[in-house]
XYZ file of C-alpha atoms in Angstrom:
702
model
C 249.663 73.848 -31.600
C 247.582 71.806 -29.250
C 245.348 73.436 -26.709
C 245.767 71.949 -23.115
C 242.626 70.720 -21.370
C 242.090 71.844 -17.710
C 241.838 68.690 -15.659
C 238.922 68.554 -13.035
C 239.785 68.204 -9.395
C 237.210 66.254 -7.375
C 236.633 67.225 -3.793
C 237.747 64.475 -1.462
C 235.558 63.133 1.286
C 236.469 64.048 4.865
C 235.270 62.666 8.201
C 233.670 65.532 10.031
C 232.323 65.067 13.633
C 228.514 64.924 13.744
C 228.291 67.660 16.254
C 230.079 70.094 13.728
C 227.332 69.585 11.170
C 224.207 71.844 10.962
C 221.204 71.211 8.690
C 221.096 73.914 6.026
C 217.973 75.898 5.302
C 219.045 75.882 1.627
C 217.844 72.275 1.081
C 215.266 72.378 -1.751
C 213.512 69.278 -0.412
C 210.437 70.342 1.646
C 208.052 67.509 1.383
C 208.946 64.162 2.922
C 208.043 61.001 1.063
C 209.022 57.379 0.874
C 211.162 55.698 3.618
C 210.753 57.133 7.103
C 213.630 58.658 9.020
C 213.473 55.745 11.481
C 213.704 53.161 8.801
C 216.682 54.976 7.012
C 218.532 55.151 10.439
C 217.987 51.338 10.903
C 219.365 50.869 7.372
C 222.522 53.047 8.212
C 222.916 51.076 11.517
C 222.931 47.842 9.516
C 225.032 48.868 6.485
C 226.748 52.163 7.554
C 226.373 55.365 5.545
C 226.557 54.388 1.907
C 226.391 58.000 0.467
C 228.326 60.906 1.818
C 226.873 64.210 2.871
C 227.525 67.382 0.760
C 228.466 70.324 3.050
C 229.770 73.785 2.953
C 231.836 75.599 5.587
C 229.995 78.226 7.661
C 231.777 81.510 7.890
C 231.134 84.407 10.335
C 230.403 87.977 9.398
C 234.032 88.676 8.758
C 234.194 85.764 6.314
C 236.258 83.380 8.555
C 235.474 79.820 8.820
C 233.795 78.853 12.159
C 234.659 75.153 12.100
C 230.983 74.381 11.507
C 229.520 72.966 8.178
C 225.965 73.317 6.805
C 224.315 70.344 5.043
C 222.399 71.590 1.945
C 222.288 68.173 0.276
C 221.567 64.968 2.349
C 219.043 66.297 4.815
C 217.173 62.935 5.336
C 220.519 61.186 5.927
C 221.547 63.933 8.427
C 218.268 63.413 10.285
C 218.709 59.728 10.282
C 222.233 60.243 11.884
C 220.695 62.608 14.282
C 218.142 59.999 15.270
C 220.934 57.470 15.970
C 222.737 60.000 18.183
C 219.536 60.776 20.059
C 218.969 57.063 20.806
C 222.624 56.802 21.843
C 223.581 54.387 19.171
C 226.025 56.822 17.571
C 228.331 59.132 19.318
C 227.806 62.809 18.658
C 231.489 63.141 17.743
C 231.551 60.277 15.357
C 233.135 61.131 11.981
C 230.692 61.482 9.211
C 231.791 61.087 5.554
C 231.324 64.523 3.969
C 232.133 66.117 0.548
C 233.349 69.683 1.493
C 232.370 72.052 -1.307
C 234.228 75.401 -0.902
C 232.328 78.584 -1.200
C 231.907 79.558 -4.878
C 230.122 82.702 -5.926
C 229.303 80.837 -9.260
C 226.773 78.612 -7.620
C 224.914 78.621 -4.376
C 224.025 75.936 -1.716
C 220.518 75.784 -3.071
C 221.970 74.683 -6.518
C 223.966 71.888 -4.699
C 220.756 70.518 -3.133
C 218.748 70.920 -6.408
C 221.502 69.296 -8.524
C 221.856 66.335 -6.156
C 218.118 65.491 -6.490
C 217.634 66.164 -10.144
C 220.690 64.344 -11.382
C 219.652 61.182 -9.341
C 218.003 58.565 -11.456
C 215.514 56.322 -9.733
C 215.969 52.616 -9.942
C 213.958 51.034 -12.654
C 211.268 48.800 -11.114
C 212.458 45.732 -13.042
C 215.969 46.200 -11.698
C 214.327 46.146 -8.168
C 212.365 43.025 -9.032
C 215.496 41.151 -10.245
C 217.508 42.393 -7.249
C 214.946 40.874 -4.939
C 214.998 37.700 -6.948
C 218.837 37.551 -6.621
C 218.604 37.928 -2.823
C 215.943 35.182 -2.785
C 218.245 32.948 -4.791
C 220.938 33.614 -2.411
C 218.956 31.993 0.438
C 216.974 34.866 1.949
C 213.263 34.267 2.475
C 210.386 36.780 1.933
C 210.300 37.696 5.614
C 214.159 38.307 5.773
C 214.199 40.451 2.668
C 211.034 42.506 3.947
C 212.911 43.154 7.207
C 216.073 44.306 5.514
C 214.297 46.783 3.304
C 211.552 47.804 5.620
C 208.620 46.660 3.531
C 205.904 44.118 3.974
C 206.385 40.438 3.064
C 203.464 40.786 0.582
C 205.390 43.497 -1.288
C 208.334 41.158 -1.463
C 206.157 38.342 -2.734
C 204.657 40.689 -5.379
C 208.206 41.861 -6.576
C 209.248 38.195 -6.809
C 206.228 37.315 -8.737
C 206.876 40.114 -11.166
C 210.442 38.857 -11.646
C 209.206 35.415 -12.620
C 207.115 36.545 -15.558
C 208.381 35.361 -18.995
C 211.754 36.963 -19.782
C 210.379 37.936 -23.116
C 207.642 39.950 -21.530
C 210.137 41.467 -19.007
C 212.315 42.681 -21.938
C 209.142 44.313 -23.438
C 208.404 46.020 -20.094
C 212.047 47.262 -19.915
C 211.529 48.762 -23.329
C 208.211 50.352 -22.425
C 206.457 47.790 -24.640
C 203.902 46.979 -22.024
C 202.790 48.753 -18.739
C 203.451 47.711 -15.147
C 199.636 47.034 -14.823
C 199.680 44.668 -17.780
C 202.906 43.012 -16.259
C 201.126 42.587 -13.067
C 198.082 40.914 -14.851
C 200.522 38.320 -16.288
C 201.515 37.064 -12.755
C 198.290 35.031 -12.363
C 200.003 32.289 -14.393
C 203.502 30.892 -13.987
C 203.359 29.297 -17.470
C 205.699 31.265 -19.720
C 204.512 29.739 -22.890
C 200.803 30.653 -21.974
C 201.894 34.184 -21.118
C 203.567 34.736 -24.392
C 200.638 33.173 -26.328
C 198.211 35.463 -24.633
C 200.275 38.542 -25.410
C 200.664 37.421 -28.971
C 196.871 37.069 -29.238
C 196.253 40.422 -27.659
C 198.803 42.001 -30.028
C 196.039 41.572 -32.728
C 193.472 43.190 -30.679
C 192.693 46.743 -29.646
C 191.959 45.648 -26.050
C 195.086 44.900 -24.074
C 193.674 45.913 -20.728
C 194.815 44.075 -17.622
C 191.436 42.517 -17.021
C 191.572 40.978 -20.538
C 194.920 39.421 -19.742
C 193.748 37.860 -16.545
C 190.652 36.604 -18.198
C 192.608 34.876 -21.055
C 195.020 33.363 -18.624
C 192.293 31.907 -16.398
C 189.555 31.015 -18.932
C 190.075 27.241 -18.485
C 190.349 27.512 -14.615
C 187.640 27.480 -11.945
C 187.225 30.469 -9.543
C 188.033 29.828 -5.957
C 184.572 30.991 -5.165
C 182.983 28.130 -7.091
C 180.785 25.856 -4.979
C 183.164 22.766 -5.772
C 186.075 24.648 -4.539
C 184.438 25.928 -1.504
C 183.091 22.350 -0.624
C 186.467 20.553 -1.211
C 188.597 23.325 0.356
C 191.732 24.904 -1.241
C 194.065 23.090 1.283
C 192.806 19.660 0.299
C 192.856 20.483 -3.502
C 196.592 21.735 -3.171
C 197.477 18.692 -1.048
C 196.269 16.516 -3.883
C 198.648 18.241 -6.274
C 196.246 20.930 -7.512
C 197.736 24.166 -8.796
C 196.113 27.464 -7.776
C 196.569 30.746 -9.642
C 196.644 33.726 -7.390
C 196.530 37.369 -8.107
C 198.885 39.021 -5.597
C 198.074 42.542 -6.748
C 194.241 42.120 -6.106
C 192.843 43.139 -2.672
C 190.716 40.027 -2.914
C 191.103 37.498 -5.654
C 188.196 35.401 -4.433
C 190.529 32.501 -3.525
C 192.277 32.573 -6.954
C 191.606 30.181 -9.823
C 192.016 26.348 -9.508
C 193.803 25.196 -12.650
C 193.096 21.429 -12.341
C 189.447 21.151 -13.076
C 189.482 17.346 -13.456
C 191.176 17.002 -10.153
C 188.811 19.349 -8.488
C 185.718 17.379 -9.965
C 187.183 14.084 -8.736
C 187.831 15.383 -5.153
C 184.214 16.784 -5.168
C 182.810 13.445 -6.374
C 184.829 11.530 -3.798
C 183.882 13.688 -0.830
C 180.205 13.833 -1.996
C 180.153 9.957 -2.320
C 181.355 9.852 1.334
C 178.841 12.198 2.469
C 176.118 10.243 0.607
C 177.223 6.956 2.319
C 176.791 8.647 5.601
C 173.237 9.683 4.710
C 172.576 6.166 3.209
C 173.536 4.715 6.482
C 170.447 6.206 8.029
C 168.553 3.610 6.296
C 167.094 5.254 3.212
C 166.180 3.099 0.220
C 168.075 5.195 -2.190
C 170.412 8.262 -2.211
C 171.033 10.364 -5.233
C 174.187 12.519 -4.953
C 175.408 15.190 -7.384
C 176.911 18.641 -6.915
C 174.140 20.218 -8.935
C 170.449 19.017 -8.816
C 168.192 20.251 -11.711
C 165.437 22.625 -10.626
C 162.275 20.525 -10.170
C 164.163 17.489 -9.355
C 161.570 16.315 -6.789
C 158.522 16.692 -9.119
C 156.256 13.654 -9.095
C 157.751 12.357 -5.729
C 155.855 12.380 -2.534
C 157.580 13.811 0.569
C 157.312 12.159 3.920
C 156.424 14.390 6.917
C 158.947 13.707 9.643
C 158.670 14.866 13.097
C 160.714 17.629 14.548
C 164.351 16.591 15.312
C 164.402 18.916 18.364
C 163.888 17.818 21.923
C 161.111 19.598 23.963
C 163.896 21.535 25.775
C 165.450 22.559 22.381
C 162.004 23.740 21.127
C 161.510 25.794 24.250
C 164.938 27.232 23.726
C 164.118 28.144 20.164
C 160.968 29.704 21.130
C 162.721 31.796 23.884
C 165.476 32.950 21.309
C 162.624 34.105 18.888
C 161.021 36.101 21.734
C 164.404 37.595 22.695
C 164.903 38.749 18.989
C 161.467 40.420 18.973
C 162.287 42.176 22.224
C 165.714 43.526 21.090
C 164.145 44.693 17.751
C 161.287 46.458 19.623
C 163.580 48.028 22.148
C 165.688 49.654 19.382
C 162.885 50.192 16.807
C 163.432 53.930 16.769
C 167.215 53.901 16.502
C 168.857 54.353 13.207
C 171.532 51.888 14.046
C 171.615 49.038 16.571
C 174.084 49.371 19.454
C 177.176 47.183 19.095
C 176.097 44.987 21.969
C 172.550 44.492 20.557
C 173.864 43.681 17.131
C 176.337 41.181 18.525
C 173.671 39.409 20.535
C 171.450 39.193 17.500
C 174.190 37.617 15.417
C 174.767 35.112 18.194
C 170.934 34.242 18.230
C 170.905 33.945 14.527
C 173.766 31.396 14.576
C 171.995 29.381 17.310
C 168.647 29.473 15.502
C 170.441 28.428 12.290
C 171.955 25.419 14.097
C 168.600 24.314 15.507
C 166.709 24.851 12.161
C 169.354 22.714 10.224
C 168.554 19.712 12.482
C 167.064 17.076 10.184
C 163.546 15.809 10.775
C 162.992 12.330 12.346
C 161.177 9.689 10.324
C 160.119 6.292 11.497
C 161.966 3.199 10.097
C 159.079 1.923 7.900
C 159.095 5.395 6.163
C 162.877 5.551 5.655
C 162.814 2.034 4.121
C 160.652 3.173 1.206
C 161.959 6.625 0.678
C 165.285 8.268 -0.379
C 167.237 11.414 -0.233
C 168.860 14.009 -2.480
C 172.608 15.095 -1.562
C 173.920 18.090 -3.414
C 175.813 21.406 -2.835
C 174.165 24.834 -2.302
C 175.479 28.041 -3.875
C 178.012 28.577 -1.127
C 179.397 24.967 -1.274
C 177.724 23.665 1.819
C 176.222 20.237 1.790
C 172.493 20.159 1.080
C 170.564 17.081 2.139
C 166.872 16.698 1.269
C 165.366 13.645 3.058
C 162.068 11.782 2.683
C 161.187 11.473 -0.936
C 159.096 8.503 -2.248
C 159.313 7.458 -5.877
C 156.281 6.208 -7.614
C 157.767 2.698 -8.068
C 158.339 2.459 -4.434
C 154.693 3.399 -3.354
C 153.140 0.620 -1.189
C 149.582 2.146 -1.660
C 147.920 5.373 -2.232
C 146.545 7.337 0.761
C 149.177 6.102 3.253
C 149.278 8.536 6.321
C 152.223 10.891 6.851
C 152.896 11.670 3.248
C 152.581 14.850 1.260
C 153.505 16.017 -2.262
C 157.155 17.045 -2.607
C 157.138 18.619 -6.116
C 155.156 21.323 -7.711
C 153.297 19.374 -10.521
C 149.765 17.869 -9.703
C 147.723 15.199 -11.316
C 144.362 15.989 -12.868
C 141.423 17.094 -10.604
C 139.632 13.625 -10.728
C 142.678 11.545 -9.933
C 141.785 8.676 -7.509
C 138.171 9.628 -7.617
C 135.574 7.171 -8.942
C 133.601 8.141 -11.960
C 129.843 8.763 -11.107
C 127.210 6.640 -12.709
C 125.265 8.168 -15.609
C 122.788 5.288 -16.531
C 119.161 5.007 -15.692
C 119.393 1.810 -13.748
C 117.938 1.390 -10.297
C 121.076 -0.054 -8.744
C 121.637 1.470 -5.395
C 124.658 3.694 -4.791
C 126.881 2.076 -2.182
C 127.039 3.656 1.276
C 124.909 6.252 2.962
C 124.940 8.755 0.117
C 122.576 6.474 -1.930
C 119.924 6.300 0.737
C 117.652 8.930 2.368
C 117.103 9.245 6.139
C 114.220 6.680 6.064
C 116.432 4.146 4.346
C 114.864 4.423 0.997
C 117.046 3.428 -1.803
C 118.008 6.345 -4.225
C 118.756 5.493 -7.895
C 121.721 6.953 -9.554
C 119.608 9.254 -11.763
C 117.745 10.620 -8.784
C 121.020 11.021 -6.878
C 122.560 12.994 -9.790
C 119.335 15.234 -10.031
C 119.255 15.914 -6.405
C 122.916 16.798 -6.033
C 122.769 18.944 -9.120
C 120.095 21.091 -7.372
C 122.178 21.189 -4.169
C 125.201 22.243 -6.225
C 123.318 25.296 -7.452
C 122.232 26.234 -3.977
C 125.740 25.704 -2.621
C 127.195 27.782 -5.471
C 124.751 30.628 -4.672
C 125.526 30.436 -0.984
C 129.265 30.304 -1.514
C 129.097 33.327 -3.755
C 127.384 35.292 -1.044
C 130.117 34.411 1.537
C 133.608 35.563 0.327
C 135.374 34.231 3.393
C 134.009 30.764 2.923
C 134.731 31.081 -0.809
C 138.380 31.855 -0.016
C 138.680 29.033 2.467
C 137.311 26.469 -0.025
C 139.558 27.762 -2.739
C 142.539 27.670 -0.397
C 141.683 24.107 0.693
C 141.531 22.866 -2.887
C 144.793 24.676 -3.951
C 146.530 23.389 -0.897
C 145.374 19.788 -1.589
C 146.775 20.047 -5.084
C 150.114 21.550 -3.877
C 150.996 19.396 -0.708
C 148.928 16.222 -0.926
C 149.421 15.002 -4.434
C 147.097 12.030 -5.244
C 145.961 11.135 -1.720
C 143.907 14.290 -1.229
C 142.052 14.539 -4.561
C 138.720 13.346 -3.056
C 138.874 15.894 -0.189
C 137.459 18.809 -2.264
C 134.346 19.337 -4.390
C 135.841 22.296 -6.251
C 136.592 21.514 -9.862
C 139.766 23.797 -9.937
C 142.563 22.864 -12.029
C 146.005 24.159 -10.813
C 148.610 22.620 -12.809
C 151.975 23.267 -11.168
C 154.583 23.709 -13.812
C 158.072 22.220 -13.728
C 160.670 24.501 -15.440
C 162.772 22.187 -17.510
C 164.932 24.878 -19.116
C 168.662 24.389 -19.034
C 169.360 27.748 -17.544
C 172.779 27.652 -15.835
C 172.340 27.772 -12.080
C 168.655 27.820 -12.075
C 168.414 25.713 -8.931
C 170.705 28.241 -7.160
C 168.809 31.270 -8.230
C 167.727 33.455 -5.229
C 164.137 33.089 -6.094
C 164.317 29.390 -6.336
C 165.849 29.340 -2.865
C 163.093 31.632 -1.541
C 160.335 29.443 -3.079
C 161.935 26.196 -1.580
C 162.326 27.776 1.829
C 158.655 29.071 1.820
C 157.369 25.546 0.734
C 159.384 23.852 3.458
C 157.992 26.353 6.053
C 154.342 25.624 4.986
C 154.916 21.798 5.003
C 155.853 22.102 8.689
C 152.642 23.962 9.543
C 150.166 21.677 7.610
C 148.898 18.460 9.006
C 150.036 15.060 7.762
C 146.642 13.824 6.550
C 144.636 15.524 3.844
C 141.323 14.931 5.730
C 142.623 17.117 8.585
C 143.548 20.008 6.283
C 140.071 21.736 6.402
C 140.040 21.896 10.089
C 143.603 23.269 10.217
C 142.799 25.942 7.606
C 139.744 27.065 9.582
C 141.856 28.023 12.587
C 144.506 29.941 10.336
C 144.204 33.705 10.726
C 143.294 35.958 7.814
C 146.926 36.892 7.006
C 148.099 33.156 6.988
C 145.339 32.086 4.656
C 146.244 34.913 2.285
C 150.054 33.979 2.420
C 149.337 30.293 1.815
C 146.914 31.079 -1.059
C 149.580 33.264 -2.658
C 152.066 30.508 -2.433
C 149.872 27.896 -3.868
C 148.696 30.203 -6.629
C 152.276 31.162 -7.559
C 153.387 27.687 -8.236
C 150.810 27.339 -11.060
C 152.078 30.455 -12.834
C 153.733 29.709 -16.202
C 155.278 32.700 -18.061
C 157.692 30.540 -20.056
C 157.475 31.375 -23.859
C 158.297 28.555 -26.072
C 159.814 28.856 -29.503
C 156.597 27.756 -31.330
C 154.294 29.946 -29.123
C 155.925 33.387 -29.672
C 153.334 35.998 -30.050
C 153.229 39.891 -30.462
C 151.040 41.527 -28.017
C 151.222 44.598 -26.112
C 150.995 43.434 -22.547
C 150.931 39.747 -21.843
C 149.104 38.240 -18.948
C 152.516 37.751 -17.153
C 153.198 41.466 -17.637
C 150.077 42.416 -15.859
C 151.007 40.284 -12.959
C 154.488 41.682 -12.975
C 153.073 45.219 -12.914
C 150.855 44.380 -10.142
C 153.605 42.939 -7.809
C 156.232 45.354 -8.925
C 158.519 42.618 -10.318
C 162.253 43.688 -10.285
C 164.275 40.888 -11.926
C 167.647 42.693 -11.168
C 167.344 41.070 -7.675
C 167.647 37.494 -9.150
C 169.201 37.970 -12.505
C 172.565 39.435 -13.514
C 173.434 38.892 -17.213
C 176.849 37.323 -17.849
C 178.466 35.061 -20.510
C 176.803 31.899 -19.236
C 173.250 32.973 -19.087
C 172.868 35.668 -21.766
C 175.922 37.161 -23.666
C 177.327 33.695 -24.725
C 173.876 32.610 -25.906
C 172.836 35.514 -28.023
C 174.155 36.930 -31.398
C 176.899 39.531 -31.700
C 174.208 42.108 -32.733
C 172.405 41.156 -29.512
C 175.664 41.812 -27.497
C 176.297 45.145 -29.041
C 172.586 46.247 -28.659
C 172.837 45.332 -24.865
C 176.042 47.362 -24.326
C 174.773 50.267 -26.395
C 171.637 50.508 -24.265
C 173.381 50.064 -20.949
C 176.576 52.084 -21.549
C 176.287 54.060 -24.768
C 177.784 54.154 -28.241
C 181.351 54.813 -26.942
C 181.331 51.403 -25.110
C 180.235 49.677 -28.175
C 183.156 50.994 -30.088
C 185.439 49.184 -27.572
C 184.244 45.782 -28.404
C 182.682 45.746 -31.809
C 185.887 44.425 -33.420
C 186.257 41.537 -31.095
C 185.591 37.769 -31.648
C 182.209 36.512 -30.229
C 183.700 34.980 -27.101
C 185.800 38.047 -26.230
C 182.878 40.275 -27.016
C 180.563 38.379 -24.680
C 183.118 38.456 -21.820
C 183.677 42.229 -22.270
C 179.986 42.872 -22.428
C 179.649 41.064 -19.058
C 182.215 43.454 -17.527
C 180.815 46.650 -19.086
C 177.229 46.003 -18.212
C 177.892 44.859 -14.684
C 176.391 47.207 -12.106
C 174.194 49.090 -14.565
C 170.957 47.147 -13.827
C 170.427 46.357 -17.510
C 168.183 43.510 -18.235
C 167.264 41.637 -21.494
C 163.854 42.601 -22.788
C 161.999 39.443 -21.809
C 162.948 40.070 -18.145
C 161.742 43.733 -17.937
C 158.577 44.789 -16.425
C 156.740 47.386 -18.666
C 155.296 50.404 -17.087
C 151.594 50.796 -16.880
C 150.214 51.964 -20.140
C 153.459 50.924 -22.052
C 153.488 48.422 -24.829
C 155.905 45.483 -24.246
C 157.469 44.370 -27.421
C 157.513 40.695 -28.250
C 160.547 39.268 -26.320
C 163.428 38.241 -28.744
C 166.046 35.845 -27.718
C 168.779 38.353 -28.422
C 167.091 41.525 -27.657
C 167.130 42.797 -31.194
C 164.338 43.585 -33.605
C 164.430 40.916 -36.248
C 162.106 42.716 -38.566
C 160.794 40.255 -41.122
C 161.591 37.478 -38.700
C 159.225 38.949 -36.156
C 156.523 39.430 -38.759
C 156.463 35.754 -39.592
C 156.904 34.880 -35.821
C 159.829 32.722 -36.712
C 163.105 33.271 -35.184
C 166.055 31.068 -36.139
C 168.494 29.770 -33.347
C 171.580 31.851 -32.966
C 173.882 29.066 -34.116
C 172.219 29.315 -37.594
C 172.532 33.141 -37.901
C 175.722 33.973 -36.141
C 178.963 33.706 -38.184
C 180.911 32.885 -35.138
C 179.005 29.559 -34.623
C 182.015 28.009 -33.048
C 181.965 30.415 -30.115
C 178.503 29.391 -29.273
C 177.532 26.397 -26.936
C 177.266 23.111 -28.947
C 173.557 22.800 -28.026
C 171.244 25.640 -27.204
C 168.457 24.491 -25.048
C 165.250 26.379 -25.516
C 163.217 27.074 -22.321
C 160.572 24.561 -21.872
C 157.703 23.877 -19.397
C 156.425 20.523 -18.500
C 152.907 19.868 -17.243
């Protein structure tokens, strides 16, 4: 005997006038989230009501139906319909599709509301991505899709980008094989094969973080913030067929990643060549153009002193602007924050001063014909032109007026100075120095003896006059710094100030903030000093005390050499450079940030781990100690960023501390330190292939 199964009866939808509906207090949804009532109303106006309301008849105290219905499930839809009625876009008597649930003591209206919300399954994000892609394939643009679903065009672009990730990775995402954040990271590249290869590589690693995915997908590309990209411009690069990878999920991706590096280099070279021709048209004998100039590229060249390119009116305007800046700063000196109007005015003045200061100096045609110019790019991608450099082979004669040393390396103290006679002959010294006031001839021996006595007297007198000694020292150093060769005979001080050229292959050394500050300071002093070395003494005499000290500090600083060569490593508690660093409070975090190029990629794996351990602790070390050398270096850069960590050779020891001998990788090498011999990293690191092909040791050239 078979048992009969009771068949269910579904409640049919009915059209109930809107003015017969009342929002129920039994609705369990109290917090509003997601789409606004106004947006839902617009959607209903476009597509009609896609989901019926669930209602229950309202009865009076006697249990009789009143003709009204409460809405326990569908409160947002009810409010959206109410908004349409209030805006007179829907009649209040319009029929609303409703499922009428009869009163049942077995379950309440609250259960209806709760069940409707709990039983609803949200759309999987992948289905949303693919649905947007389908609408796009049907001919709808990003703006049209955004308008229909009340989202921004950027959100639509993001969803479409996600839908275009490799189908293999999308299937993994659907199966919870990778997270949404990881899927978002893959969107920086449209190459499905590359995406899958990266995921396969990461499958063998413990680190599958989104930043690692982005880094691996863009490791052969150039950042949009690169000086070459800034110089050429993204529009020109893409117009030439270049592909740019963008991260739509980053608030600022820095201009993305330019994938065609060869094209970018060609566009940079072409534009730079055009700019160089424009500079060459000024009449220069030679123009050297390259995106990156080595630090110290002008060493050994003399620089011409051009006249100001500003007219008298412009010079007066510049002076007036500087006075206005001083007045504004003095007026608001006590204020914690400048008023908006004052801040805006200072910004405008700064722009005007920058335009005036960038005006190139004016040279006479004879000077231009024997000199040249360097054309390069600064760190922000702007064209940098350095005019008026004379090469030794183009010199027409020493001691020409209007010339001054361009670089930072000087010749010996006796350059261009005739050797004094040392014999006992009676031959007269030429000129007035070899004769006394009565016209008697003075022999070489007597002249040497007399001036020896005078030298002692002058030394004693100079030692008793510190101000005069400072002036004489400053005069000698300035001659060595700014008047190479042509000013050697203008001082009697035998002071050797060898200005050192840094020949190390440190990446970006010329763009270092310290290098830029030194160059700006040198250029500023060049404008304040006279063209001829014989006029320098008189000019220095009228300098005030502070100006003399500032110039002395600049000239002295260019002779400082704290470079440690491989053959000169030594173990000493505090080096001479450390003492100066302590005195000036040197903080290298202002001009050095460790990254793959300048440190982590050039040290050993042990050195990388030691740096991360010191900066972030042992837990961070455990995150990367299993990685390959290249990946470990990249992860170390990310982990150490913002911590202020510096390699040992860049640290300033505290007073009384002992500074260890600086190791190239920041690790104590034990026996190697005892023998003062440290092998290059490529001989000790098992991952030699991850290191650069050639490690350039820091060098100093005299």
